Tab-separated table of C-alpha atoms and ligand atoms in Angstrom:
chain	number	residue	atom	x	y	z
A	1	MET	CA	-108.323	110.781	-6.169
A	2	PRO	CA	-109.737	114.507	-7.198
A	3	GLY	CA	-107.050	116.728	-9.306
A	4	GLY	CA	-107.439	119.646	-6.997
A	5	GLY	CA	-105.865	117.014	-3.999
A	6	ALA	CA	-102.598	117.364	-6.167
A	7	VAL	CA	-102.906	120.853	-6.695
A	8	GLU	CA	-102.901	120.524	-2.992
A	9	ASP	CA	-100.065	118.515	-1.750
A	10	ARG	CA	-97.650	120.413	-5.016
A	11	LYS	CA	-98.533	123.946	-2.897
A	12	SER	CA	-97.642	121.434	0.690
A	13	LEU	CA	-94.376	120.160	-0.902
A	14	ALA	CA	-93.017	123.592	-1.903
A	15	ALA	CA	-93.878	124.848	1.734
A	16	LEU	CA	-91.393	122.385	3.087
A	17	PRO	CA	-88.489	123.180	4.057
A	18	SER	CA	-85.812	122.427	2.940
A	19	VAL	CA	-82.360	119.829	3.888
A	20	ASP	CA	-79.431	123.417	3.418
A	21	ARG	CA	-82.560	125.974	5.234
A	22	LEU	CA	-83.344	122.995	8.170
A	23	LEU	CA	-79.462	123.288	8.462
A	24	ARG	CA	-78.931	126.542	8.574
A	25	ASP	CA	-82.036	126.883	11.296
A	26	PRO	CA	-80.474	128.533	14.632
A	27	ALA	CA	-82.706	126.088	16.217
A	28	CYS	CA	-80.070	122.939	14.577
A	29	GLN	CA	-76.729	124.141	16.087
A	30	PRO	CA	-77.090	122.612	19.123
A	31	LEU	CA	-77.699	119.803	17.615
A	32	ILE	CA	-74.893	119.550	14.901
A	33	ALA	CA	-72.057	120.468	18.232
A	34	SER	CA	-73.690	117.566	19.661
A	35	VAL	CA	-73.467	114.320	17.426
A	36	GLY	CA	-71.646	116.536	14.039
A	37	ARG	CA	-72.036	117.791	11.190
A	38	ALA	CA	-72.927	114.228	9.336
A	39	LEU	CA	-74.987	112.521	11.553
A	40	THR	CA	-77.386	115.845	11.610
A	41	THR	CA	-77.542	116.053	7.182
A	42	ASP	CA	-78.401	112.592	7.767
A	43	ALA	CA	-81.087	112.583	9.978
A	44	VAL	CA	-82.138	116.206	8.398
A	45	ARG	CA	-82.298	114.050	4.840
A	46	GLN	CA	-84.227	111.373	6.158
A	47	VAL	CA	-87.176	113.750	8.042
A	48	VAL	CA	-87.734	115.659	4.713
A	49	ASP	CA	-88.435	112.910	2.784
A	50	ASP	CA	-89.910	111.704	4.953
A	51	ALA	CA	-92.617	114.361	5.111
A	52	ARG	CA	-92.727	114.490	1.170
A	53	ALA	CA	-93.311	110.836	1.257
A	54	ALA	CA	-96.239	111.610	3.615
A	55	LEU	CA	-97.162	114.822	1.652
A	56	ALA	CA	-97.196	113.239	-2.076
A	57	GLY	CA	-99.243	110.021	0.039
A	58	GLY	CA	-101.972	112.610	-0.228
A	59	ALA	CA	-103.199	112.149	3.461
A	60	GLY	CA	-104.489	116.186	3.162
A	61	ASP	CA	-101.658	115.949	5.754
A	62	ALA	CA	-100.503	119.092	6.850
A	63	VAL	CA	-96.107	120.148	6.351
A	64	PRO	CA	-95.435	120.287	9.143
A	65	ALA	CA	-93.619	123.613	10.778
A	66	THR	CA	-89.881	123.824	11.060
A	67	GLU	CA	-89.370	123.154	15.123
A	68	THR	CA	-91.004	119.838	14.591
A	69	LEU	CA	-88.618	118.446	12.293
A	70	LEU	CA	-86.190	119.379	13.578
A	71	GLY	CA	-87.361	117.714	17.285
A	72	ARG	CA	-87.750	114.297	14.483
A	73	ALA	CA	-84.290	114.635	13.118
A	74	ARG	CA	-82.959	115.256	16.908
A	75	GLU	CA	-84.802	112.316	17.905
A	76	ARG	CA	-83.144	109.339	15.372
A	77	ALA	CA	-79.457	111.556	15.657
A	78	GLU	CA	-80.021	110.822	19.872
A	79	ALA	CA	-81.426	107.459	19.171
A	80	LEU	CA	-78.801	106.224	16.732
A	81	MET	CA	-75.489	107.486	19.149
A	82	VAL	CA	-77.218	105.748	22.307
A	83	PRO	CA	-74.624	102.459	22.652
A	84	SER	CA	-75.713	98.916	21.307
A	85	LEU	CA	-73.679	97.293	24.047
A	86	ARG	CA	-74.304	98.560	27.279
A	87	PRO	CA	-73.919	96.398	31.548
A	88	VAL	CA	-77.009	95.148	31.714
A	89	PHE	CA	-78.648	93.163	35.304
A	90	ASN	CA	-78.544	89.935	35.119
A	91	LEU	CA	-81.175	88.086	36.605
A	92	THR	CA	-81.592	85.529	34.876
A	93	GLY	CA	-80.038	82.781	37.566
A	94	THR	CA	-77.735	81.464	35.302
A	95	VAL	CA	-74.292	82.999	36.587
A	96	ILE	CA	-71.740	82.725	33.773
A	97	HIS	CA	-74.594	83.678	30.619
A	98	THR	CA	-73.300	83.075	26.977
A	99	ASN	CA	-75.786	85.693	25.738
A	100	LEU	CA	-74.757	88.929	28.718
A	101	GLY	CA	-71.229	88.678	28.008
A	102	ARG	CA	-70.002	85.187	30.696
A	103	ALA	CA	-68.160	86.248	33.670
A	104	PRO	CA	-68.284	90.581	34.997
A	105	LEU	CA	-63.906	91.102	35.820
A	106	PRO	CA	-63.333	92.202	38.867
A	107	GLU	CA	-62.136	95.226	39.483
A	108	GLU	CA	-57.453	94.244	39.654
A	109	ALA	CA	-58.836	93.409	35.124
A	110	VAL	CA	-60.619	96.731	34.994
A	111	ALA	CA	-57.883	98.068	35.869
A	112	ALA	CA	-55.080	96.127	34.072
A	113	ILE	CA	-57.218	96.894	30.198
A	114	ALA	CA	-57.388	100.581	31.691
A	115	ALA	CA	-53.599	100.654	32.056
A	116	VAL	CA	-52.909	99.718	28.778
A	117	ALA	CA	-55.430	100.703	26.872
A	118	SER	CA	-54.385	103.912	25.077
A	119	ARG	CA	-50.995	103.154	25.691
A	120	PRO	CA	-48.311	101.677	24.205
A	121	ALA	CA	-47.329	98.474	26.491
A	122	ASN	CA	-44.625	95.978	25.628
A	123	LEU	CA	-46.797	93.233	24.831
A	124	GLU	CA	-44.396	91.325	22.086
A	125	TYR	CA	-41.343	93.693	23.711
A	126	ASP	CA	-38.694	92.144	25.353
A	127	LEU	CA	-37.722	94.535	27.743
A	128	GLY	CA	-34.593	92.778	29.559
A	129	ALA	CA	-32.777	91.723	25.873
A	130	GLY	CA	-34.276	95.261	24.106
A	131	ARG	CA	-36.093	93.416	20.908
A	132	ARG	CA	-39.151	91.409	19.995
A	133	GLY	CA	-40.531	88.884	23.148
A	134	ASP	CA	-44.006	86.895	22.988
A	135	ARG	CA	-47.376	87.619	24.438
A	136	ASP	CA	-47.700	84.991	25.567
A	137	ALA	CA	-44.612	85.706	27.864
A	138	HIS	CA	-47.143	87.481	30.029
A	139	LEU	CA	-49.427	84.920	31.027
A	140	GLU	CA	-47.452	80.939	30.250
A	141	ALA	CA	-45.263	81.246	34.106
A	142	TRP	CA	-48.481	81.649	35.695
A	143	VAL	CA	-50.835	79.290	34.278
A	144	CYS	CA	-47.972	77.432	34.779
A	145	ARG	CA	-47.111	77.456	37.629
A	146	LEU	CA	-50.695	77.151	38.570
A	147	THR	CA	-51.489	74.565	37.283
A	148	GLY	CA	-48.183	72.469	37.171
A	149	ALA	CA	-48.145	72.794	33.297
A	150	GLU	CA	-44.946	72.884	31.822
A	151	ALA	CA	-45.886	75.575	29.315
A	152	ALA	CA	-49.443	77.071	27.637
A	153	THR	CA	-50.275	78.879	24.877
A	154	VAL	CA	-53.812	81.163	25.155
A	155	VAL	CA	-55.693	82.110	22.120
A	156	ASN	CA	-59.742	84.359	21.924
A	157	ASN	CA	-61.384	81.421	23.450
A	158	ASN	CA	-61.582	77.873	24.094
A	159	ALA	CA	-63.190	76.355	20.742
A	160	ALA	CA	-60.304	77.847	19.200
A	161	ALA	CA	-58.242	77.033	21.844
A	162	VAL	CA	-59.644	73.381	20.684
A	163	LEU	CA	-59.706	74.060	16.441
A	164	LEU	CA	-56.132	75.306	17.087
A	165	VAL	CA	-54.829	71.963	19.414
A	166	LEU	CA	-56.354	69.848	16.384
A	167	ASN	CA	-55.410	70.970	13.580
A	168	SER	CA	-51.761	71.489	14.975
A	169	LEU	CA	-51.828	67.776	16.121
A	170	ALA	CA	-53.976	65.956	13.698
A	171	GLN	CA	-54.172	67.551	10.200
A	172	ARG	CA	-55.552	64.861	7.653
A	173	ARG	CA	-55.327	62.466	10.470
A	174	GLU	CA	-57.714	60.593	13.270
A	175	ALA	CA	-59.220	61.791	16.040
A	176	ILE	CA	-60.817	59.288	19.046
A	177	VAL	CA	-64.108	60.388	21.000
A	178	SER	CA	-66.114	58.945	22.923
A	179	ARG	CA	-69.503	59.063	20.829
A	180	GLY	CA	-71.356	60.062	24.139
A	181	GLU	CA	-68.527	63.416	24.477
A	182	LEU	CA	-69.915	65.154	20.702
A	183	ILE	CA	-70.773	68.511	22.614
A	184	GLU	CA	-72.767	71.232	21.096
A	185	ILE	CA	-72.393	74.113	23.529
A	186	GLY	CA	-74.630	77.314	23.032
A	187	GLY	CA	-75.408	76.013	19.143
A	188	SER	CA	-72.100	77.954	18.407
A	189	PHE	CA	-69.399	74.855	19.370
A	190	ARG	CA	-70.853	71.686	17.792
A	191	LEU	CA	-67.116	69.480	18.707
A	192	PRO	CA	-67.320	67.353	15.163
A	193	ASP	CA	-67.887	70.769	13.437
A	194	ILE	CA	-65.063	71.622	15.104
A	195	MET	CA	-62.332	68.455	14.494
A	196	LYS	CA	-64.175	68.954	9.849
A	197	ARG	CA	-63.096	72.375	9.994
A	198	ALA	CA	-59.479	71.936	12.107
A	199	GLY	CA	-58.781	68.484	9.223
A	200	THR	CA	-59.280	66.096	11.631
A	201	ARG	CA	-61.404	62.927	10.996
A	202	LEU	CA	-63.621	61.588	13.938
A	203	VAL	CA	-63.705	58.883	14.939
A	204	GLU	CA	-66.801	57.433	17.693
A	205	VAL	CA	-66.244	55.270	19.404
A	206	GLY	CA	-68.846	53.417	21.975
A	207	THR	CA	-72.315	54.421	22.497
A	208	THR	CA	-73.613	56.935	23.813
A	209	ASN	CA	-73.320	56.124	26.800
A	210	ARG	CA	-70.991	53.801	27.096
A	211	THR	CA	-67.170	53.418	26.295
A	212	HIS	CA	-65.215	50.824	27.119
A	213	ALA	CA	-61.121	51.236	27.182
A	214	ARG	CA	-61.272	48.443	24.688
A	215	ASP	CA	-63.166	50.404	22.397
A	216	TYR	CA	-60.559	53.035	22.681
A	217	ARG	CA	-57.586	50.538	22.227
A	218	GLU	CA	-59.091	48.867	19.062
A	219	ALA	CA	-59.830	52.328	17.319
A	220	ILE	CA	-56.049	53.153	17.529
A	221	GLY	CA	-54.519	52.201	13.810
A	222	ARG	CA	-51.927	54.383	11.843
A	223	GLY	CA	-54.073	57.152	11.713
A	224	THR	CA	-54.531	58.085	14.576
A	225	ALA	CA	-52.915	61.799	16.078
A	226	LEU	CA	-54.035	61.605	18.916
A	227	ILE	CA	-57.348	60.908	21.843
A	228	LEU	CA	-59.298	63.736	22.774
A	229	ARG	CA	-61.576	63.491	26.180
A	230	ALA	CA	-64.310	66.456	25.958
A	231	HIS	CA	-66.060	67.408	29.899
A	232	THR	CA	-69.468	66.885	28.880
A	233	SER	CA	-70.074	69.876	30.868
A	234	ASN	CA	-73.454	71.259	29.871
A	235	TYR	CA	-75.449	67.892	29.934
A	236	GLU	CA	-75.207	64.280	31.943
A	237	VAL	CA	-75.146	61.198	31.053
A	238	GLN	CA	-76.829	59.212	34.057
A	239	GLY	CA	-78.307	55.338	34.428
A	240	PHE	CA	-76.663	52.651	32.911
A	241	THR	CA	-73.327	54.364	31.809
A	242	ALA	CA	-69.711	54.163	31.645
A	243	ALA	CA	-66.927	56.001	30.618
A	244	VAL	CA	-62.784	55.470	31.413
A	245	PRO	CA	-60.943	57.098	33.623
A	246	ASP	CA	-58.614	60.092	33.427
A	247	PRO	CA	-54.956	57.278	34.136
A	248	VAL	CA	-56.749	54.740	32.290
A	249	LEU	CA	-56.429	56.995	28.906
A	250	ALA	CA	-54.265	58.700	29.734
A	251	GLY	CA	-52.349	54.522	29.893
A	252	ILE	CA	-53.876	53.858	26.871
A	253	ALA	CA	-53.009	56.880	24.511
A	254	SER	CA	-49.387	56.669	25.932
A	255	GLU	CA	-48.271	52.784	24.895
A	256	ALA	CA	-49.674	53.683	21.910
A	257	GLU	CA	-47.349	56.961	22.365
A	258	LEU	CA	-50.575	58.675	21.472
A	259	PRO	CA	-51.257	62.584	23.245
A	260	TYR	CA	-53.951	61.817	25.404
A	261	VAL	CA	-56.414	65.540	25.084
A	262	VAL	CA	-58.795	66.686	27.709
A	263	ASP	CA	-61.647	69.458	26.647
A	264	LEU	CA	-62.005	70.516	30.072
A	265	GLY	CA	-64.357	73.439	29.317
A	266	SER	CA	-64.903	75.667	32.096
A	267	GLY	CA	-61.701	75.720	33.005
A	268	THR	CA	-61.079	75.953	36.965
A	269	LEU	CA	-57.813	76.132	38.942
A	270	VAL	CA	-58.288	75.941	42.777
A	271	ASP	CA	-60.580	72.925	44.315
A	272	LEU	CA	-64.111	74.860	44.374
A	273	GLU	CA	-64.982	72.007	47.100
A	274	ARG	CA	-62.892	75.530	49.577
A	275	PHE	CA	-66.437	77.969	48.837
A	276	GLY	CA	-68.675	75.431	49.529
A	277	LEU	CA	-69.362	74.036	45.397
A	278	PRO	CA	-70.285	71.261	44.083
A	279	HIS	CA	-66.687	69.158	43.024
A	280	GLU	CA	-64.897	69.953	39.223
A	281	PRO	CA	-62.198	68.828	37.777
A	282	THR	CA	-58.749	71.692	38.109
A	283	VAL	CA	-56.698	71.322	35.293
A	284	ARG	CA	-54.494	70.226	37.499
A	285	GLU	CA	-56.078	67.928	38.750
A	286	THR	CA	-56.768	67.129	35.109
A	287	LEU	CA	-53.207	67.371	33.770
A	288	GLU	CA	-52.043	65.379	37.142
A	289	GLN	CA	-54.520	62.515	35.763
A	290	GLY	CA	-51.319	61.754	32.706
A	291	ALA	CA	-53.030	65.114	29.991
A	292	ASP	CA	-51.145	66.034	27.734
A	293	LEU	CA	-53.222	68.697	26.804
A	294	VAL	CA	-55.304	70.390	28.938
A	295	THR	CA	-57.878	73.193	27.227
A	296	PHE	CA	-59.765	75.921	28.342
A	297	SER	CA	-62.183	78.857	28.994
A	298	GLY	CA	-61.221	82.034	30.823
A	299	ASP	CA	-64.423	83.541	30.851
A	300	LYS	CA	-66.408	80.831	32.587
A	301	LEU	CA	-65.607	79.397	36.051
A	302	LEU	CA	-61.736	81.104	36.256
A	303	GLY	CA	-63.503	84.321	35.836
A	304	GLY	CA	-61.795	86.040	33.467
A	305	PRO	CA	-61.439	87.847	29.621
A	306	GLN	CA	-62.536	85.976	26.423
A	307	ALA	CA	-59.626	83.899	26.220
A	308	GLY	CA	-58.753	79.784	25.363
A	309	VAL	CA	-56.072	78.088	27.702
A	310	ILE	CA	-53.877	75.322	25.899
A	311	ALA	CA	-51.568	74.219	28.797
A	312	GLY	CA	-48.960	70.995	29.245
A	313	ARG	CA	-45.943	69.614	27.882
A	314	GLY	CA	-43.126	71.598	26.026
A	315	ASP	CA	-43.303	69.805	22.729
A	316	LEU	CA	-47.134	69.185	22.188
A	317	ILE	CA	-47.538	73.124	23.202
A	318	GLY	CA	-44.182	73.934	21.168
A	319	LYS	CA	-45.347	72.749	18.032
A	320	ILE	CA	-49.112	74.486	18.709
A	321	LYS	CA	-47.468	78.285	19.197
A	322	ALA	CA	-45.271	76.957	15.263
A	323	ASN	CA	-49.057	77.028	13.644
A	324	PRO	CA	-49.573	80.090	11.807
A	325	MET	CA	-53.339	79.695	12.091
A	326	ARG	CA	-52.393	81.025	16.121
A	327	ARG	CA	-51.740	84.471	14.349
A	328	ALA	CA	-55.251	84.327	13.582
A	329	LEU	CA	-56.336	83.027	17.228
A	330	ARG	CA	-55.117	85.055	19.161
A	331	ILE	CA	-55.609	87.223	21.969
A	332	ASP	CA	-55.109	91.566	21.963
A	333	LYS	CA	-53.186	93.656	24.570
A	334	LEU	CA	-57.177	94.441	26.050
A	335	THR	CA	-56.823	90.083	27.194
A	336	THR	CA	-53.616	89.766	28.014
A	337	ALA	CA	-53.877	92.380	30.059
A	338	ALA	CA	-57.185	90.773	32.572
A	339	LEU	CA	-55.918	88.118	32.196
A	340	GLU	CA	-52.875	88.294	33.305
A	341	ALA	CA	-54.100	90.282	35.977
A	342	VAL	CA	-56.538	86.874	37.332
A	343	LEU	CA	-53.707	85.122	36.807
A	344	ARG	CA	-52.587	86.966	39.774
A	345	LEU	CA	-55.079	86.826	42.106
A	346	TYR	CA	-55.128	83.347	41.374
A	347	ALA	CA	-51.750	84.047	43.383
A	348	ASP	CA	-53.912	83.808	47.026
A	349	PRO	CA	-57.068	81.187	47.440
A	350	ASP	CA	-57.513	82.356	50.198
A	351	ARG	CA	-58.709	86.174	48.405
A	352	LEU	CA	-60.070	84.951	45.501
A	353	ALA	CA	-64.321	84.481	46.407
A	354	ASP	CA	-64.310	88.021	47.434
A	355	ARG	CA	-62.531	89.700	44.775
A	356	ILE	CA	-63.477	87.263	41.773
A	357	PRO	CA	-67.210	88.545	40.671
A	358	VAL	CA	-67.702	84.718	39.664
A	359	LEU	CA	-67.213	82.934	42.211
A	360	ARG	CA	-68.601	86.499	44.614
A	361	PHE	CA	-71.008	85.563	43.331
A	362	LEU	CA	-71.612	80.930	43.624
A	363	THR	CA	-70.823	81.682	46.720
A	364	ARG	CA	-72.834	84.671	47.982
A	365	ASP	CA	-74.547	83.582	52.064
A	366	PRO	CA	-78.161	82.796	51.028
A	367	ALA	CA	-78.869	85.083	54.113
A	368	GLU	CA	-76.968	87.665	51.820
A	369	ILE	CA	-79.457	87.532	49.323
A	370	GLU	CA	-82.451	87.134	51.737
A	371	ALA	CA	-82.009	90.261	52.847
A	372	VAL	CA	-81.885	92.056	49.972
A	373	ALA	CA	-84.911	90.496	48.785
A	374	HIS	CA	-87.025	91.552	51.976
A	375	ARG	CA	-85.848	95.155	51.175
A	376	LEU	CA	-86.773	95.181	48.369
A	377	VAL	CA	-90.023	93.728	48.482
A	378	PRO	CA	-91.372	96.756	49.659
A	379	LEU	CA	-90.516	98.576	47.017
A	380	LEU	CA	-91.311	96.886	44.346
A	381	LYS	CA	-95.044	96.469	46.026
A	382	ALA	CA	-95.101	100.577	45.258
A	383	ALA	CA	-93.233	100.654	42.077
A	384	LEU	CA	-95.954	97.919	40.950
A	385	GLU	CA	-99.631	98.863	42.694
A	386	GLY	CA	-101.978	97.311	41.541
A	387	VAL	CA	-100.323	95.789	38.806
A	388	VAL	CA	-98.051	93.027	40.514
A	389	THR	CA	-98.632	91.077	43.013
A	390	VAL	CA	-94.605	90.750	44.325
A	391	SER	CA	-93.414	88.304	46.613
A	392	ALA	CA	-90.060	86.186	48.136
A	393	GLU	CA	-89.256	82.972	46.472
A	394	ALA	CA	-86.792	80.852	47.288
A	395	CYS	CA	-85.038	79.677	43.608
A	396	ARG	CA	-82.228	77.872	42.285
A	397	SER	CA	-79.654	79.523	40.365
A	398	GLN	CA	-77.489	78.089	37.727
A	399	ILE	CA	-74.032	78.169	37.529
A	400	GLY	CA	-74.263	78.427	33.680
A	401	SER	CA	-71.734	77.733	30.973
A	402	GLY	CA	-70.996	74.670	30.878
A	403	ALA	CA	-70.120	74.547	34.074
A	404	MET	CA	-72.261	71.760	36.833
A	405	PRO	CA	-74.837	70.841	34.605
A	406	VAL	CA	-77.303	69.451	37.214
A	407	GLU	CA	-75.556	71.367	39.557
A	408	ALA	CA	-77.609	74.570	41.193
A	409	VAL	CA	-77.155	76.790	44.742
A	410	GLU	CA	-79.847	77.923	46.491
A	411	SER	CA	-80.995	81.092	46.536
A	412	MET	CA	-84.080	83.601	46.306
A	413	ALA	CA	-86.415	85.060	43.712
A	414	LEU	CA	-88.265	88.049	43.480
A	415	VAL	CA	-91.574	86.458	41.710
A	416	LEU	CA	-93.504	89.756	39.675
A	417	ARG	CA	-96.667	88.163	39.499
A	418	PRO	CA	-99.077	89.805	36.857
A	419	ALA	CA	-102.993	90.963	38.245
A	420	GLY	CA	-106.334	90.431	36.468
A	421	PRO	CA	-107.487	87.386	34.563
A	422	ARG	CA	-106.026	83.837	34.371
A	423	LYS	CA	-105.635	84.242	30.674
A	424	ARG	CA	-104.205	86.859	30.052
A	425	ALA	CA	-101.345	86.153	32.293
A	426	GLY	CA	-98.728	84.455	29.816
A	427	ALA	CA	-98.798	87.982	27.554
A	428	ALA	CA	-99.338	90.440	30.847
A	429	ALA	CA	-95.897	89.167	32.793
A	430	LYS	CA	-93.873	88.468	28.765
A	431	LYS	CA	-95.544	92.361	29.045
A	432	LEU	CA	-93.399	93.258	31.842
A	433	ALA	CA	-90.442	91.303	31.196
A	434	GLU	CA	-90.592	93.800	28.167
A	435	ALA	CA	-90.656	97.240	30.730
A	436	PHE	CA	-87.622	95.835	32.868
A	437	ARG	CA	-85.792	95.347	30.132
A	438	ALA	CA	-86.180	99.287	28.950
A	439	LEU	CA	-85.147	100.392	31.700
A	440	PRO	CA	-81.697	103.521	31.284
A	441	VAL	CA	-79.179	99.502	32.157
A	442	PRO	CA	-82.233	96.683	31.594
A	443	VAL	CA	-83.178	94.142	34.390
A	444	ILE	CA	-82.871	90.931	32.435
A	445	GLY	CA	-84.598	88.405	34.550
A	446	ARG	CA	-87.256	84.860	33.260
A	447	VAL	CA	-90.451	84.337	32.554
A	448	ALA	CA	-91.652	81.173	33.834
A	449	ASP	CA	-95.170	79.870	35.579
A	450	ASN	CA	-97.124	83.813	34.213
A	451	ALA	CA	-94.259	85.691	36.730
A	452	LEU	CA	-91.711	87.240	36.123
A	453	HIS	CA	-88.801	86.199	38.321
A	454	LEU	CA	-85.623	87.741	39.432
A	455	ASP	CA	-82.893	85.701	40.788
A	456	LEU	CA	-80.769	88.491	42.891
A	457	ARG	CA	-77.300	85.954	43.561
A	458	CYS	CA	-76.121	88.994	41.057
A	459	LEU	CA	-77.684	91.801	42.378
A	460	GLU	CA	-74.834	93.692	43.858
A	461	ASP	CA	-75.534	97.541	43.056
A	462	GLU	CA	-78.635	97.475	44.868
A	463	ALA	CA	-79.041	101.160	44.522
A	464	GLU	CA	-78.504	101.677	40.990
A	465	PHE	CA	-81.624	99.107	40.696
A	466	ILE	CA	-83.554	100.456	43.516
A	467	ALA	CA	-82.844	103.958	40.851
A	468	GLN	CA	-84.502	103.492	38.195
A	469	LEU	CA	-87.916	101.688	39.963
A	470	ASP	CA	-89.254	104.826	38.820
A	471	ARG	CA	-88.933	104.655	35.352
A	472	LEU	CA	-90.995	101.538	34.787
A	473	PRO	CA	-93.870	102.493	32.808
A	474	PHE	CA	-97.073	101.463	34.862
A	475	ALA	CA	-95.858	103.474	38.055
A	476	GLY	CA	-99.924	103.178	39.504
A	477	THR	CA	-101.653	101.949	35.941
A	478	ASP	CA	-102.421	98.173	34.484
A	479	ALA	CA	-99.931	96.567	33.533
A	480	ARG	CA	-102.271	95.134	30.780
B	501	PLP	C1	-66.915	76.284	26.460
B	501	PLP	C2	-66.976	74.779	26.215
B	501	PLP	C3	-66.156	75.595	24.175
B	501	PLP	C4	-66.231	76.760	24.605
B	501	PLP	O1	-65.460	77.774	24.876
B	501	PLP	P1	-65.638	78.917	24.459
B	501	PLP	O2	-64.668	79.346	25.561
B	501	PLP	O3	-66.666	79.366	24.514
B	501	PLP	O4	-65.082	79.170	22.466
B	501	PLP	C5	-66.133	73.499	23.985
B	501	PLP	N1	-65.242	72.509	25.641
B	501	PLP	C6	-66.621	72.554	27.019
B	501	PLP	C7	-65.852	70.976	26.732
B	501	PLP	C8	-67.267	74.073	26.163
B	501	PLP	O5	-67.808	73.639	28.030
């Protein structure tokens, strides 16, 4: 670099306003009022540092004007204040989507959360006796009423429920599980790993596709603590298969005086057939067929908040409640409020399909979804004129989160196919998906066959969806 340049750079550096001067500038005061002095100072310092680095780099940049620097600082500070966790449109076609927060709560649950969120509540306080109570008190009677269980307790999620059951009843002992049920869910819940952490030795019986009653009988020994069955909720073993029915397995366990535990995964409290959906074993049925304990999630088919419920025999629940680990896995007052409100809705099964969003989505009339599609097609065509072709196509929605792996319900999707050369269609479809995700309320669809598919089953707020269409970056231009 020629020597004269270095002198120029030093002059430019000296001309760069100081952080203090920028903070005192009247144009900076609105930002301080909006995001606070600490964040503004950080942002201004960053911007000044960046400008200094650019000048020292000798690229010959001019010293930025004060208003330019403050503009950059504002952008930085405001970007930091945009909430990271935000609502999105789930148009993926998977109704209970773990990555998208699973079950949206019914309004009754939202109101129940709001009622206790900012105030003290009798979470662990017995109002009648005027002394310490049990947080399960708000939920246990409802779970028992709705499932026929003798007793119940609730923890943070179903993985925690399984961990707590195993650690309470089978620490340093063995649990017998069929090889066909050694499940992994969402990459993070792997039954063998949970068992290890619970201190339980896994005894696998049978083969991947076939397990017989004698396999269980032969595996029972002095170290056996319980027999566990896990609902194979995200896959199905088909073909030459054999599994031992619940009543038989329950009989084998009871002969050996062992608890029979069933991890149901998606806890269903009502027979889904009443809504025209495929049958899914309910918690009540599973207990009636001889399970001593059943574990299930609160935010799958139940349609409530993230939680794990353990329901069943009173003496076993008593042991579980006495485990100090329960304290580390317990739910807070917000979840308690939401779950209680959802369980109360189950008191009236006739109105569930309207009131619980998960069930409302799953039972949505295909004609209604089709009507949504026909209303939206012309609007999308107008917004994306010349960029994509838009059509409404029949598709199948998945229930998701492990429930009913192979069943799917008829639905309708908007299919947005980028116009232009086929060669670049895949990249163009991805770009289109990106643009929808960048909207103020991100729209999450599914890219397949070089097109963006938006399954409309879970789209209820059409007005909000439509209102953002004109913010798509390429209305009237070329997507690529
Ligand atoms: C979903 C599921 C789990 C994990 O439940 P979380 O509530 O996500 O912790 C465990 N077992 C089965 C069978 C499941 O389907």
